[in-house]
Amino acid sequence: MTRTTTLGALALGVVVCLTLGTLVAVAWRAEGAGGFGPADWAAIRFTLWQAALSAALSVALAVPVARALARRRFPGRGILITLLGAPFILPVIVAVLGLLAVFGRAGILSQALIWAGLEPVSIYGWHGVIIAHVFFNLPLATRLILQGWLAIPAERFRLAASLGFAPSDIFRVFERPMLREVVPGALLVIFLICLTSFAVALALGGGPRATTVELAIYQAFRFDFDLGKAALLALVQFAMGAGAALIAFRVAIPGGMGGGLDRAVTRWDGGGWLVVQDVLCIGLAALFLVLPLSMIVARGVPELMSLPGSVIEAAGLSIVVSLSSALLCLSLALPIAALAVRRGSALVEGVGYLTIAASPLVIGTGLFVVVFPIMDPFALALPVTALVNAAMALPFALRALTPALAGIETNFGPLADQLGLAGWARFRRLWLPRLRRPLGFSGGLAAALSMGDLGVITMFADPQTATLPLQMYRLMGAYRMDDAAAAGLLLLSLSLVIFWIFDRGGRVDADA
């Protein structure tokens, strides 16, 4: 067995233990649990309902926005499309605070309603959960659907213009078939994301009518210390996530538009009132995404210099956890990608994707069950948080590394074999110079996601231990909104900077 195979097998073993191993521990602990009560069944129904509604609204709103972006060319369009990817690495708790500043009872929308003599709105409850999920997933849905529009060859639109196609004809012949291919996959991906969204439900949900399964796990674990009930709910959460993931993987997105000559797409079907429609779609979407973050900046900047020491200390802990998570993620992803390429096995890569089905709280519950009889689990809060966050970022790292490594081995592997280049020498001389971009992107993504995570740390942290997202949540719970806004601005800045450092570092080395 070569060193690559050994390291890949060890990395796969870690993933299996974190997913299936913790699931077995959860199942063993759940044997002594009683059945579900009405509140538990309500949490299951609400989890499925809110995920379905959030996905449907996100995709329905994304279709006209993606169509407008595909049809229009304007200064700053490329920057806007790039910014649509920002919410993916945006710390959830920061976005929640921004949404509160806009849609909360003291937000600008409520103040405008009061000024008009109307009742203010409240973002807490099921509608707040839906709004937050649409905020996060509208950009993702727009990017996914926009790729479908951009995949239609320019020659199709040239032919349509020569035949005198009206906008309705273009929609019927080109766009509707493309949407039938792209939309189901986008719906399932966003459904899966909303199914395992804990921080949104923690901050904006709660109550009998807005409790998700993950929030019920947290409540059973943290408040009641009912490990049996928490374990039973964790099994349900894993089953729902695994089912959604399997369906999502089976829904392929075929390419039915054929090839083209890679010309720039020119549209002749967007004149008149369609210009106004597209401008409104792009403008309203940009306002919906930018306004909450602008409120965070406006409220946070004046308080930055007076942040309490607990926030600074929490920021330092978050940086340590973030960097550790990035290192762990790459240490797992690269051997698994190498093993998948060497063996040519989709099964190996598929095992690496197991963490998609398991939420951080499910893995955290299993680890707590395993560790609790042996030692104080709260002493492991930071290492466990880094490990679980690395596992949750692993599928994205594999998605970036595996195709790149496969291309390297296809183009240079036979020559490297003839030269006897193997092991560390192969990694240093062949792989590393050509993998710097995907390695930098993957490390930055893992670090940024870990920096903003508010999941496992809520289960393991004691009152003296807090990462920056948890400390920010505690400030919000104490109604210290200005301090929370400043902490949120610091968290947002650190997340973006650490992602940029990793990603830019990979690009600079690759371009050198």
XYZ file of C-alpha atoms in Angstrom:
512
model
C 0.000 0.000 0.000
C 1.478 3.352 -1.078
C 1.696 6.368 1.176
C -1.059 8.114 -0.811
C -3.385 5.162 -0.328
C -2.589 4.979 3.380
C -3.201 8.674 3.982
C -6.378 8.572 1.901
C -7.678 5.570 3.828
C -6.919 7.294 7.150
C -8.727 10.464 6.020
C -11.728 8.417 4.898
C -11.693 6.665 8.261
C -11.875 10.015 10.046
C -14.845 11.064 7.894
C -16.660 7.776 8.483
C -16.093 8.043 12.228
C -17.352 11.620 12.296
C -20.500 10.778 10.342
C -21.501 7.138 10.610
C -19.536 6.593 13.840
C -21.222 9.466 15.642
C -24.544 8.310 14.174
C -24.015 4.873 15.728
C -23.230 6.539 19.070
C -26.374 8.629 18.748
C -28.458 5.550 17.868
C -27.057 3.642 20.859
C -27.885 6.519 23.185
C -31.343 6.922 21.670
C -32.386 3.365 22.591
C -33.475 4.499 26.034
C -35.395 7.504 24.793
C -39.150 7.734 24.863
C -41.321 8.508 21.893
C -41.897 11.892 20.363
C -44.369 14.282 21.878
C -46.536 16.807 20.018
C -43.816 19.469 20.181
C -41.292 17.126 18.549
C -43.642 16.250 15.689
C -44.363 19.960 15.267
C -40.603 20.623 14.988
C -40.264 17.945 12.286
C -43.194 19.344 10.307
C -41.922 22.908 10.626
C -38.403 21.901 9.565
C -39.660 20.320 6.342
C -42.197 23.080 5.690
C -39.825 26.003 6.180
C -37.105 24.355 4.091
C -39.534 23.715 1.230
C -41.019 27.219 1.374
C -37.598 28.889 1.694
C -36.275 26.948 -1.304
C -39.375 27.692 -3.390
C -39.296 31.426 -2.632
C -35.528 31.683 -3.177
C -35.721 30.019 -6.589
C -38.906 31.816 -7.656
C -37.350 35.205 -6.879
C -34.009 34.218 -8.411
C -35.459 33.400 -11.847
C -36.293 37.001 -12.858
C -33.070 38.298 -11.285
C -30.937 35.756 -13.171
C -32.840 36.475 -16.377
C -32.223 40.207 -15.978
C -28.504 39.659 -15.360
C -28.285 37.373 -18.395
C -30.099 39.896 -20.586
C -28.344 43.109 -19.511
C -24.810 44.469 -19.767
C -23.973 47.413 -17.515
C -20.962 48.815 -15.622
C -20.358 46.857 -12.442
C -22.248 43.773 -13.635
C -19.260 41.488 -13.033
C -18.756 42.906 -9.532
C -22.446 42.391 -8.746
C -22.325 38.763 -9.906
C -19.204 38.211 -7.786
C -20.906 39.768 -4.758
C -23.766 37.313 -5.173
C -21.374 34.696 -3.828
C -20.579 36.708 -0.688
C -23.572 35.555 1.438
C -22.224 32.009 1.243
C -19.268 32.940 3.454
C -21.177 35.607 5.364
C -21.459 34.748 9.078
C -25.083 33.860 9.712
C -25.337 35.768 12.975
C -24.056 38.932 11.246
C -26.725 38.671 8.570
C -29.368 38.079 11.248
C -28.335 41.269 13.026
C -28.487 43.159 9.736
C -31.962 41.800 9.015
C -33.069 42.864 12.496
C -31.820 46.381 11.746
C -34.072 46.466 8.680
C -37.074 44.260 9.513
C -37.050 44.190 13.342
C -39.464 46.135 15.533
C -36.852 48.873 15.902
C -35.669 48.534 12.290
C -35.981 51.087 9.536
C -39.015 49.372 8.004
C -40.945 49.434 11.292
C -39.936 53.041 11.879
C -41.264 53.951 8.455
C -44.533 52.159 9.203
C -44.872 53.935 12.551
C -44.234 57.258 10.816
C -47.050 56.364 8.401
C -49.373 55.575 11.307
C -49.218 51.785 10.885
C -48.213 48.952 13.204
C -44.525 47.929 13.239
C -43.498 44.496 12.038
C -41.691 41.769 13.952
C -39.154 39.485 12.336
C -39.262 36.867 15.082
C -41.101 33.660 14.245
C -41.555 31.562 11.127
C -41.630 34.568 8.785
C -38.266 35.751 10.130
C -36.753 32.329 9.465
C -38.081 32.431 5.893
C -36.805 35.976 5.277
C -33.338 35.059 6.545
C -33.193 31.914 4.422
C -34.230 33.827 1.318
C -31.565 36.432 2.096
C -28.882 33.737 2.176
C -30.113 31.573 -0.666
C -31.457 34.052 -3.224
C -27.870 34.853 -4.338
C -26.997 31.151 -4.528
C -30.125 30.368 -6.544
C -29.404 33.323 -8.827
C -25.871 32.091 -9.501
C -27.049 28.534 -10.213
C -29.816 29.633 -12.569
C -27.634 32.279 -14.229
C -25.202 29.529 -15.218
C -28.065 27.866 -17.076
C -28.810 31.049 -18.995
C -25.149 31.633 -19.827
C -24.869 28.046 -21.100
C -27.307 28.789 -23.943
C -25.010 29.381 -26.962
C -24.970 32.854 -28.471
C -25.809 31.355 -31.859
C -29.254 30.377 -30.581
C -30.101 34.011 -29.890
C -28.690 35.111 -33.238
C -30.906 32.574 -34.981
C -33.893 33.644 -32.900
C -33.322 37.295 -33.866
C -33.079 36.424 -37.566
C -36.357 34.497 -37.310
C -38.068 37.391 -35.575
C -38.659 35.629 -32.249
C -40.571 37.645 -29.675
C -39.539 37.455 -25.988
C -42.340 34.939 -25.393
C -40.987 32.725 -28.192
C -37.460 32.820 -26.750
C -38.828 31.862 -23.355
C -40.834 28.977 -24.820
C -38.082 27.587 -27.065
C -34.879 28.247 -25.099
C -35.475 29.441 -21.570
C -38.290 27.207 -20.372
C -36.456 23.951 -21.294
C -33.324 25.281 -19.582
C -35.281 26.114 -16.429
C -36.779 22.621 -16.365
C -33.235 21.279 -16.216
C -31.709 23.743 -13.750
C -34.482 24.586 -11.300
C -34.998 21.117 -9.713
C -31.330 20.852 -8.777
C -31.263 24.384 -7.364
C -34.421 23.685 -5.352
C -32.974 20.546 -3.799
C -29.622 22.129 -2.939
C -31.288 25.062 -1.182
C -33.794 22.748 0.515
C -30.875 20.782 1.957
C -29.151 23.964 3.149
C -32.317 25.241 4.861
C -32.923 21.825 6.391
C -29.713 22.088 8.418
C -29.803 25.824 9.200
C -29.403 26.119 12.963
C -28.242 29.672 13.693
C -31.185 31.274 11.853
C -33.728 29.274 13.852
C -31.813 29.936 17.086
C -31.791 33.707 16.577
C -35.156 34.272 14.879
C -37.230 31.160 15.533
C -38.200 29.476 18.752
C -41.652 29.057 20.188
C -43.979 26.162 19.417
C -44.592 27.256 15.827
C -41.024 28.089 14.763
C -38.815 25.357 16.219
C -36.716 23.248 13.866
C -35.384 19.783 14.640
C -31.888 21.180 15.187
C -33.222 23.772 17.592
C -35.119 21.018 19.400
C -31.857 19.039 19.657
C -30.147 22.069 21.160
C -32.972 22.637 23.647
C -33.069 18.979 24.723
C -29.292 18.947 25.034
C -28.507 22.316 26.562
C -31.544 23.066 28.711
C -32.961 19.661 29.674
C -29.756 17.612 29.295
C -31.947 14.846 27.889
C -29.330 13.023 25.819
C -31.809 10.333 24.803
C -34.255 12.835 23.311
C -31.421 14.797 21.679
C -30.043 11.595 20.151
C -33.442 10.524 18.831
C -33.989 13.913 17.229
C -30.467 13.759 15.781
C -31.342 10.489 14.046
C -34.385 12.123 12.487
C -32.305 15.093 11.360
C -29.714 12.795 9.767
C -32.424 10.789 8.003
C -33.988 13.937 6.536
C -30.601 15.297 5.435
C -29.505 11.971 3.918
C -32.776 11.637 2.032
C -32.546 15.154 0.618
C -28.872 14.652 -0.303
C -29.566 11.380 -2.139
C -32.363 12.965 -4.150
C -30.201 15.999 -4.922
C -27.356 13.800 -6.209
C -29.730 11.814 -8.412
C -31.147 14.943 -10.035
C -28.582 15.596 -12.716
C -28.538 18.745 -14.803
C -28.222 17.596 -18.430
C -27.015 19.916 -21.134
C -29.655 20.012 -23.843
C -28.668 23.231 -25.622
C -25.761 21.881 -27.621
C -22.476 23.590 -28.275
C -21.592 26.945 -29.737
C -18.589 28.958 -30.837
C -18.073 30.591 -27.416
C -19.093 34.011 -28.702
C -20.292 36.717 -26.354
C -24.049 36.517 -25.976
C -25.946 39.402 -27.562
C -29.665 39.773 -26.873
C -32.201 41.553 -29.075
C -35.292 40.610 -27.103
C -35.091 42.969 -24.146
C -36.326 46.354 -25.271
C -39.139 48.573 -24.103
C -40.815 47.815 -20.801
C -38.579 44.760 -20.301
C -35.715 47.165 -19.569
C -37.710 48.648 -16.704
C -38.622 45.165 -15.467
C -34.993 44.013 -15.467
C -33.727 47.182 -13.783
C -36.329 46.768 -11.038
C -35.431 43.101 -10.505
C -31.705 43.794 -10.254
C -32.171 46.934 -8.147
C -34.567 45.374 -5.633
C -32.423 42.248 -5.263
C -29.292 44.343 -4.719
C -31.125 46.524 -2.181
C -32.413 43.468 -0.301
C -28.901 42.049 -0.052
C -26.879 45.215 0.549
C -29.130 47.185 2.925
C -28.813 44.830 5.956
C -25.025 44.763 5.637
C -24.937 48.532 5.263
C -26.875 48.844 8.506
C -24.280 46.668 10.258
C -21.486 48.932 9.018
C -23.364 52.124 9.946
C -24.132 50.942 13.478
C -20.885 49.091 14.095
C -18.226 51.594 13.018
C -18.836 54.123 15.850
C -18.571 51.350 18.457
C -15.496 49.560 17.127
C -13.022 51.405 19.306
C -15.010 50.720 22.484
C -15.502 46.977 22.091
C -15.356 45.090 25.411
C -12.356 42.899 26.099
C -14.504 39.761 25.942
C -15.171 40.440 22.240
C -11.469 40.858 21.454
C -10.659 37.645 23.310
C -13.445 35.822 21.462
C -12.083 37.135 18.146
C -8.689 35.661 18.955
C -10.225 32.284 19.747
C -12.215 32.416 16.501
C -9.073 33.043 14.482
C -7.350 30.050 16.097
C -10.381 27.815 15.477
C -10.701 29.113 11.909
C -7.081 28.447 10.957
C -7.163 25.038 12.646
C -10.334 24.145 10.765
C -8.795 25.161 7.432
C -5.681 23.062 8.117
C -7.755 20.044 9.164
C -10.029 20.369 6.139
C -7.131 20.439 3.671
C -5.421 17.577 5.533
C -8.537 15.478 4.942
C -9.476 16.702 1.479
C -6.162 16.284 -0.325
C -5.544 12.600 0.603
C -9.176 11.716 -0.196
C -8.976 13.518 -3.557
C -5.670 11.776 -4.332
C -7.132 8.375 -3.441
C -10.245 9.023 -5.541
C -8.128 10.013 -8.560
C -5.664 7.139 -8.179
C -8.375 4.520 -7.771
C -10.744 6.169 -10.240
C -13.520 5.468 -7.767
C -16.579 7.659 -7.362
C -17.288 5.733 -4.142
C -14.200 7.181 -2.457
C -15.265 10.732 -3.292
C -18.823 9.884 -2.285
C -17.667 8.876 1.201
C -16.026 12.279 1.485
C -19.410 13.860 0.813
C -21.059 12.069 3.754
C -20.894 15.177 5.905
C -23.478 16.830 3.637
C -26.123 14.551 5.152
C -25.017 15.147 8.748
C -25.513 18.527 10.341
C -22.953 19.942 12.806
C -25.376 19.426 15.689
C -25.830 15.742 14.827
C -22.060 15.195 14.754
C -21.678 17.301 17.897
C -24.315 15.257 19.709
C -22.532 12.025 18.785
C -19.160 13.354 19.916
C -20.660 14.502 23.209
C -22.160 11.043 23.771
C -18.764 9.432 23.106
C -16.679 11.871 25.157
C -19.016 12.450 28.119
C -18.267 9.192 29.996
C -14.507 9.685 29.561
C -13.771 13.350 30.264
C -15.299 16.782 30.536
C -16.613 17.535 27.019
C -16.716 21.278 27.671
C -12.911 21.262 27.869
C -12.874 20.164 24.216
C -15.141 22.967 22.968
C -12.632 24.609 20.650
C -10.959 21.462 19.193
C -14.348 19.840 18.555
C -15.637 23.016 16.912
C -12.614 23.162 14.599
C -12.923 19.465 13.705
C -16.655 19.577 12.965
C -16.325 22.756 10.908
C -13.519 21.148 8.900
C -15.764 18.163 8.205
C -18.636 20.396 7.086
C -16.358 22.263 4.641
C -14.882 19.019 3.278
C -17.397 18.481 0.428
C -16.664 21.947 -0.981
C -12.917 21.333 -0.791
C -13.291 17.976 -2.545
C -15.387 19.611 -5.240
C -12.532 22.051 -5.921
C -9.559 19.683 -5.519
C -10.638 16.404 -7.121
C -11.208 17.647 -10.718
C -8.022 19.740 -10.564
C -5.944 16.808 -9.320
C -7.485 14.495 -11.920
C -6.419 16.916 -14.659
C -2.874 17.080 -13.290
C -2.540 13.297 -13.176
C -3.985 12.931 -16.680
C -1.566 15.441 -18.175
C 1.587 14.853 -16.137
C 1.069 11.586 -14.252
C 2.634 9.186 -16.814
C 5.777 11.314 -17.078
C 6.024 11.570 -13.295
C 5.727 7.782 -13.030
C 8.534 7.304 -15.544
C 10.732 9.666 -13.545
C 9.935 7.806 -10.321
C 8.325 10.870 -8.796
C 6.240 9.655 -5.846
C 5.293 10.502 -2.289
C 6.413 13.852 -0.926
C 8.466 14.662 -4.038
C 5.421 14.195 -6.260
C 3.329 16.412 -4.003
C 5.959 19.155 -3.783
C 7.096 19.244 -7.415
C 3.994 18.204 -9.368
C 0.857 18.754 -7.312
C 1.521 21.777 -5.131
C 2.497 24.276 -7.896
C -0.659 23.369 -9.838
C -3.040 23.035 -6.912
C -2.343 26.370 -5.254
C -5.527 27.970 -6.575
C -7.967 25.264 -5.440
C -6.008 24.788 -2.210
C -6.159 28.499 -1.468
C -9.851 28.701 -2.300
C -10.688 25.594 -0.259
C -8.660 26.716 2.745
C -10.178 30.191 2.619
C -13.695 28.817 2.350
C -13.165 26.423 5.268
C -11.619 29.171 7.399
C -14.371 31.693 6.620
C -17.177 29.200 7.264
C -15.565 28.198 10.552
C -15.034 31.824 11.554
C -18.746 32.552 11.326
C -20.139 29.248 12.586
C -22.653 29.273 15.418
C -23.383 25.579 15.804
C -21.347 23.093 17.792
C -19.829 25.802 19.967
C -23.281 26.507 21.435
C -23.404 22.916 22.715
C -19.879 22.587 24.086
C -18.958 26.076 25.254
C -19.024 27.025 28.930
C -19.710 30.614 30.092
C -16.003 31.439 30.040
C -15.383 30.125 26.507
C -16.852 31.825 23.479
C -15.974 32.312 19.845
C -16.856 35.626 18.247
C -20.218 34.456 16.791
C -21.267 33.077 20.191
C -20.156 36.238 21.971
C -22.097 38.295 19.468
C -25.191 36.167 20.058
C -24.828 36.702 23.806
C -24.632 40.469 23.270
C -27.812 40.328 21.187
C -29.514 38.316 23.940
C -28.540 41.043 26.425
C -30.015 43.699 24.062
C -26.613 45.354 23.659
C -27.298 45.907 19.971
C -24.650 48.557 19.347
C -21.920 46.348 20.822
C -23.343 43.418 18.858
C -23.215 45.479 15.652
C -19.567 46.355 16.290
C -18.770 42.705 17.018
C -20.652 41.760 13.854
C -18.641 44.220 11.786
C -15.431 42.786 13.255
C -16.608 39.249 12.519
C -17.586 40.134 8.953
C -14.249 41.847 8.347
C -12.246 38.940 9.753
C -14.213 36.395 7.683
C -13.685 38.304 4.438
C -10.037 39.075 5.166
C -9.136 35.503 6.068
C -10.879 34.200 2.945
C -9.080 36.801 0.815
C -5.678 35.946 2.300
C -6.062 32.244 1.545
C -7.598 32.739 -1.887
C -5.227 35.490 -2.943
C -2.240 33.562 -1.654
C -3.138 30.658 -3.898
C -3.604 32.938 -6.891
C -0.340 34.859 -6.393
C 1.709 31.671 -6.095
C -0.031 30.181 -9.091
C 0.606 33.258 -11.212
C 4.230 33.618 -10.148
